[in-house]
Amino acid sequence: MTTTTTPGERTDLSRVVPDTPGRGTSGGLAGAVACEWTKLWSVRAPYFCLLAGLAITGVFTFYYASIARINGHPVEPVGNAAASSAVLVQFAVVVMAAVTVTSEYSTGSVRASLLWVPRRHRVQAAKALVAGVVAFVAGTVFAVVGTAVAWGPFGGRASFEAATALGQVLAVGVYQGLVAVLTVGVAFATRHPAGALAVLVTLLWALPSMLLGLGSPTLAAVNDQLPHGAGDHFMRVGAEAPHTPATAVLIVAAWAAAAHLVGLYVLRRRDA
């Protein structure tokens, strides 16, 4: 059957094409974020990572406080135990954030993601935002739990001030959030879980351990410019620091931004 139209008659496309939610409209960044949020919680890895981070926090802070009591360390803010645990707990965040990127490259589903959201920077920004927010919330929860666990084992070797404790809890959350953004950038640059973990373990743990272990003031100063070296200065309270807390946050943020830009360059250059 043929449908004819008279001259000047305009076809109403809204009647021809059935109404479909989202048809003809762009989800924008909000839509990309919603998509990444759904994908994040549709797999088991994030749950395992967050539970591992919680368990590591509890064990580490109990150990830290017990050693401080046994060895008669000077009194320090109780939040230092949770801040110190970030050196290990950050890798639970690293794995969680890396999986959001590398799992798609491993399965090939990144092609679908880039078809749904053709603007590459929007895909990466959505992943970084979701991972960063989850890591911030998780980091603050870890810090609260770690502070509560450490109070008893400290046995009088810790002080508690609400403002200081709250500041440290938020600082740990900020640090973990920035580590997640850093991880997303590195994951886009390497595209492989082993490669991303190798880079991040070296940057966040192996290199700082080597620089501090050699005992050189110059190398220690270099460590202060690395992500965890700077992050430790704004999470811990009472120790001498070469930077103000604001400067230390900016250093970690600069590392995260640099990784994000490198990852975006590789994504645009090599695509899927």
Coordinates of C-alpha atoms in Angstrom, one line a residue:
M1 CA 0.0 0.0 0.0
T2 CA 1.4 3.4 -1.0
T3 CA 0.8 6.6 1.0
T4 CA 0.7 9.8 -1.0
T5 CA 1.0 13.3 0.3
T6 CA -0.1 16.5 -1.3
P7 CA 2.3 19.4 -2.0
G8 CA 2.9 21.5 1.1
E9 CA 1.7 18.7 3.4
R10 CA 4.2 18.1 6.2
T11 CA 4.6 14.8 7.8
D12 CA 4.4 14.9 11.5
L13 CA 7.3 12.6 12.6
S14 CA 6.1 12.5 16.2
R15 CA 3.1 10.5 14.8
V16 CA 5.2 8.2 12.5
V17 CA 7.9 7.3 15.1
P18 CA 6.5 5.8 18.3
D19 CA 7.3 7.6 21.5
T20 CA 10.4 6.1 23.0
P21 CA 11.9 7.3 26.3
G22 CA 15.1 9.3 25.6
R23 CA 14.6 9.2 21.8
G24 CA 15.9 12.4 20.2
T25 CA 17.4 13.7 23.4
S26 CA 20.9 13.5 24.8
G27 CA 21.5 12.2 28.2
G28 CA 24.5 14.4 28.6
L29 CA 26.9 13.9 31.5
A30 CA 24.0 13.1 33.8
G31 CA 23.0 10.2 31.6
A32 CA 26.6 8.9 31.3
V33 CA 27.0 9.1 35.1
A34 CA 23.7 7.2 35.6
C35 CA 24.9 4.5 33.2
E36 CA 28.3 4.2 34.9
W37 CA 26.6 4.0 38.3
T38 CA 24.4 1.2 37.2
K39 CA 27.4 -0.7 35.6
L40 CA 29.5 -0.3 38.7
W41 CA 27.0 -2.0 41.0
S42 CA 26.0 -4.7 38.5
V43 CA 29.2 -6.6 39.2
R44 CA 30.6 -8.1 42.4
A45 CA 34.1 -6.6 42.3
P46 CA 33.2 -3.2 43.9
Y47 CA 31.5 -5.0 46.9
F48 CA 34.5 -7.2 47.5
C49 CA 36.8 -4.2 47.2
L50 CA 34.9 -2.2 49.7
L51 CA 34.6 -5.0 52.2
A52 CA 38.3 -5.7 51.8
G53 CA 39.0 -2.0 52.5
L54 CA 36.8 -2.1 55.6
A55 CA 38.5 -5.2 56.9
I56 CA 42.0 -3.9 56.2
T57 CA 41.1 -0.6 58.0
G58 CA 40.0 -2.5 61.1
V59 CA 43.0 -4.7 61.3
F60 CA 45.5 -2.0 60.5
T61 CA 44.2 0.6 63.0
F62 CA 44.0 -2.0 65.8
Y63 CA 47.6 -2.9 65.1
Y64 CA 48.7 0.7 64.8
A65 CA 47.1 1.7 68.1
S66 CA 48.4 -1.4 69.9
I67 CA 52.0 -0.7 68.8
A68 CA 51.7 2.9 70.0
R69 CA 50.6 1.8 73.4
I70 CA 53.1 -1.0 73.8
N71 CA 56.1 1.2 72.7
G72 CA 54.9 4.2 74.7
H73 CA 54.6 6.5 71.8
P74 CA 53.7 10.2 72.5
V75 CA 50.0 11.0 72.6
E76 CA 48.6 11.7 69.1
P77 CA 45.2 12.3 67.6
V78 CA 43.3 9.1 67.4
G79 CA 42.5 9.8 63.7
N80 CA 46.2 9.3 62.8
A81 CA 45.5 5.5 62.9
A82 CA 42.9 5.7 60.2
A83 CA 45.0 8.2 58.2
S84 CA 48.0 5.8 58.4
S85 CA 45.8 2.9 57.2
A86 CA 45.3 4.7 53.8
V87 CA 48.7 3.4 52.7
L88 CA 47.1 -0.1 52.3
V89 CA 43.4 0.7 52.1
Q90 CA 44.0 2.8 49.0
F91 CA 44.7 -0.3 46.9
A92 CA 41.1 -1.5 47.6
V93 CA 40.0 1.7 46.0
V94 CA 42.6 1.3 43.2
V95 CA 41.2 -2.1 42.2
M96 CA 37.6 -0.9 42.4
A97 CA 38.3 2.1 40.2
A98 CA 40.5 0.2 37.7
V99 CA 37.9 -2.5 37.2
T100 CA 35.4 0.1 35.9
V101 CA 37.7 0.7 32.9
T102 CA 39.8 -2.4 32.4
S103 CA 36.9 -4.9 32.6
E104 CA 35.3 -3.2 29.6
Y105 CA 38.5 -3.4 27.6
S106 CA 38.9 -7.1 28.6
T107 CA 35.4 -8.0 27.5
G108 CA 35.1 -5.6 24.5
S109 CA 32.1 -3.9 26.0
V110 CA 33.9 -0.6 25.8
R111 CA 32.8 -0.4 22.2
A112 CA 29.2 -0.4 23.3
S113 CA 30.0 2.3 25.9
L114 CA 31.6 4.5 23.3
L115 CA 28.6 4.0 20.9
W116 CA 26.2 5.0 23.6
V117 CA 28.3 8.0 24.6
P118 CA 30.3 9.1 21.6
R119 CA 32.0 12.0 23.3
R120 CA 35.1 10.3 24.7
H121 CA 35.8 12.9 27.4
R122 CA 32.3 12.4 28.7
V123 CA 32.8 8.7 29.1
Q124 CA 36.0 9.2 31.1
A125 CA 34.6 12.0 33.2
A126 CA 31.5 9.9 34.1
K127 CA 33.7 7.0 35.2
A128 CA 36.0 9.3 37.2
L129 CA 33.1 11.0 38.9
V130 CA 31.3 7.8 39.9
A131 CA 34.5 6.2 41.1
G132 CA 35.6 9.3 42.9
V133 CA 32.3 9.8 44.7
V134 CA 32.1 6.2 45.8
A135 CA 35.7 6.3 47.0
F136 CA 35.2 9.5 48.9
V137 CA 32.1 8.0 50.7
A138 CA 33.9 4.7 51.3
G139 CA 37.0 6.6 52.6
T140 CA 35.1 8.6 55.1
V141 CA 33.3 5.4 56.3
F142 CA 36.7 3.6 56.6
A143 CA 38.1 6.5 58.6
V144 CA 35.2 6.6 61.0
V145 CA 35.4 2.8 61.6
G146 CA 39.2 3.0 61.9
T147 CA 39.0 5.8 64.4
A148 CA 36.5 3.9 66.5
V149 CA 38.5 0.7 66.4
A150 CA 41.8 2.4 67.4
W151 CA 40.5 4.3 70.4
G152 CA 40.5 1.3 72.7
P153 CA 43.9 -0.2 71.8
F154 CA 45.6 3.2 72.1
G155 CA 45.1 2.9 75.8
G156 CA 45.5 6.5 76.7
R157 CA 48.1 7.2 74.0
A158 CA 45.6 9.1 71.8
S159 CA 43.6 12.3 72.1
F160 CA 40.2 13.0 70.7
E161 CA 38.9 16.4 69.6
A162 CA 35.7 16.4 67.5
A163 CA 36.9 19.1 65.0
T164 CA 40.3 17.4 64.5
A165 CA 38.7 13.9 64.1
L166 CA 36.1 15.2 61.6
G167 CA 38.8 17.0 59.6
Q168 CA 40.8 13.8 59.4
V169 CA 37.8 11.7 58.4
L170 CA 37.0 14.1 55.5
A171 CA 40.7 14.3 54.6
V172 CA 40.9 10.5 54.2
G173 CA 37.8 10.6 52.1
V174 CA 39.2 13.3 49.8
Y175 CA 42.4 11.4 49.4
Q176 CA 40.7 8.2 48.5
G177 CA 38.4 10.0 46.0
L178 CA 41.4 11.6 44.3
V179 CA 43.2 8.2 44.2
A180 CA 40.1 6.8 42.4
V181 CA 40.2 9.6 39.8
L182 CA 44.0 9.0 39.4
T183 CA 43.3 5.3 38.9
V184 CA 40.7 5.9 36.2
G185 CA 43.1 8.0 34.2
V186 CA 45.9 5.4 34.5
A187 CA 43.5 2.6 33.6
F188 CA 42.5 4.4 30.4
A189 CA 46.1 4.9 29.5
T190 CA 47.1 1.3 30.1
R191 CA 43.9 -0.5 29.2
H192 CA 44.9 -3.6 31.1
P193 CA 44.4 -4.5 34.8
A194 CA 48.0 -5.7 35.2
G195 CA 49.5 -2.7 33.6
A196 CA 47.3 -0.3 35.7
L197 CA 48.1 -2.0 38.9
A198 CA 51.8 -2.1 38.1
V199 CA 51.9 1.6 37.5
L200 CA 49.8 2.5 40.6
V201 CA 51.6 0.1 43.0
T202 CA 54.9 1.6 41.9
L203 CA 53.6 5.2 42.2
L204 CA 51.6 4.9 45.5
W205 CA 53.7 2.4 47.4
A206 CA 57.0 1.0 45.9
L207 CA 58.6 4.3 44.9
P208 CA 57.7 6.1 48.2
S209 CA 59.0 3.1 50.2
M210 CA 62.3 3.2 48.3
L211 CA 62.7 7.0 48.6
L212 CA 62.1 7.0 52.3
G213 CA 64.0 3.8 53.0
L214 CA 67.2 5.3 51.5
G215 CA 67.1 8.0 54.2
S216 CA 68.2 10.9 52.1
P217 CA 66.6 14.3 52.8
T218 CA 66.6 15.1 49.1
L219 CA 64.8 11.8 48.3
A220 CA 62.4 12.4 51.1
A221 CA 61.6 15.8 49.6
V222 CA 60.9 14.1 46.3
N223 CA 58.5 11.7 48.1
D224 CA 56.6 14.8 49.4
Q225 CA 55.7 15.6 45.8
L226 CA 54.2 12.1 45.2
P227 CA 50.5 11.4 45.7
H228 CA 50.7 9.4 48.9
G229 CA 53.6 11.5 50.3
A230 CA 51.6 14.7 49.9
G231 CA 48.3 12.9 50.9
D232 CA 49.9 11.7 54.1
H233 CA 50.7 15.3 55.1
F234 CA 47.1 16.5 55.0
M235 CA 45.6 13.3 56.5
R236 CA 47.9 13.0 59.5
V237 CA 48.0 15.6 62.3
G238 CA 51.0 16.5 64.5
A239 CA 53.9 15.6 62.2
E240 CA 56.1 18.2 60.6
A241 CA 55.1 18.8 57.0
P242 CA 56.8 20.7 54.2
H243 CA 53.3 21.7 52.8
T244 CA 50.2 23.3 54.1
P245 CA 47.2 20.9 54.0
A246 CA 45.8 23.0 51.1
T247 CA 49.0 22.7 49.1
A248 CA 49.2 18.9 49.8
V249 CA 45.6 18.5 48.5
L250 CA 46.5 20.4 45.3
I251 CA 49.5 18.2 44.7
V252 CA 47.4 15.0 44.9
A253 CA 44.8 16.7 42.7
A254 CA 47.4 17.7 40.1
W255 CA 48.5 14.0 39.9
A256 CA 44.9 13.0 39.4
A257 CA 44.4 15.6 36.7
A258 CA 47.6 14.7 34.9
A259 CA 46.6 11.0 34.8
H260 CA 43.1 12.0 33.6
L261 CA 44.6 14.0 30.7
V262 CA 47.0 11.2 29.7
G263 CA 44.1 8.7 29.8
L264 CA 41.9 11.0 27.7
Y265 CA 44.7 11.5 25.1
V266 CA 45.2 7.7 24.8
L267 CA 41.4 7.2 24.6
R268 CA 41.1 9.7 21.8
R269 CA 44.2 8.5 20.0
R270 CA 43.5 4.7 20.1
D271 CA 39.8 4.7 20.7
A272 CA 38.3 1.2 21.5

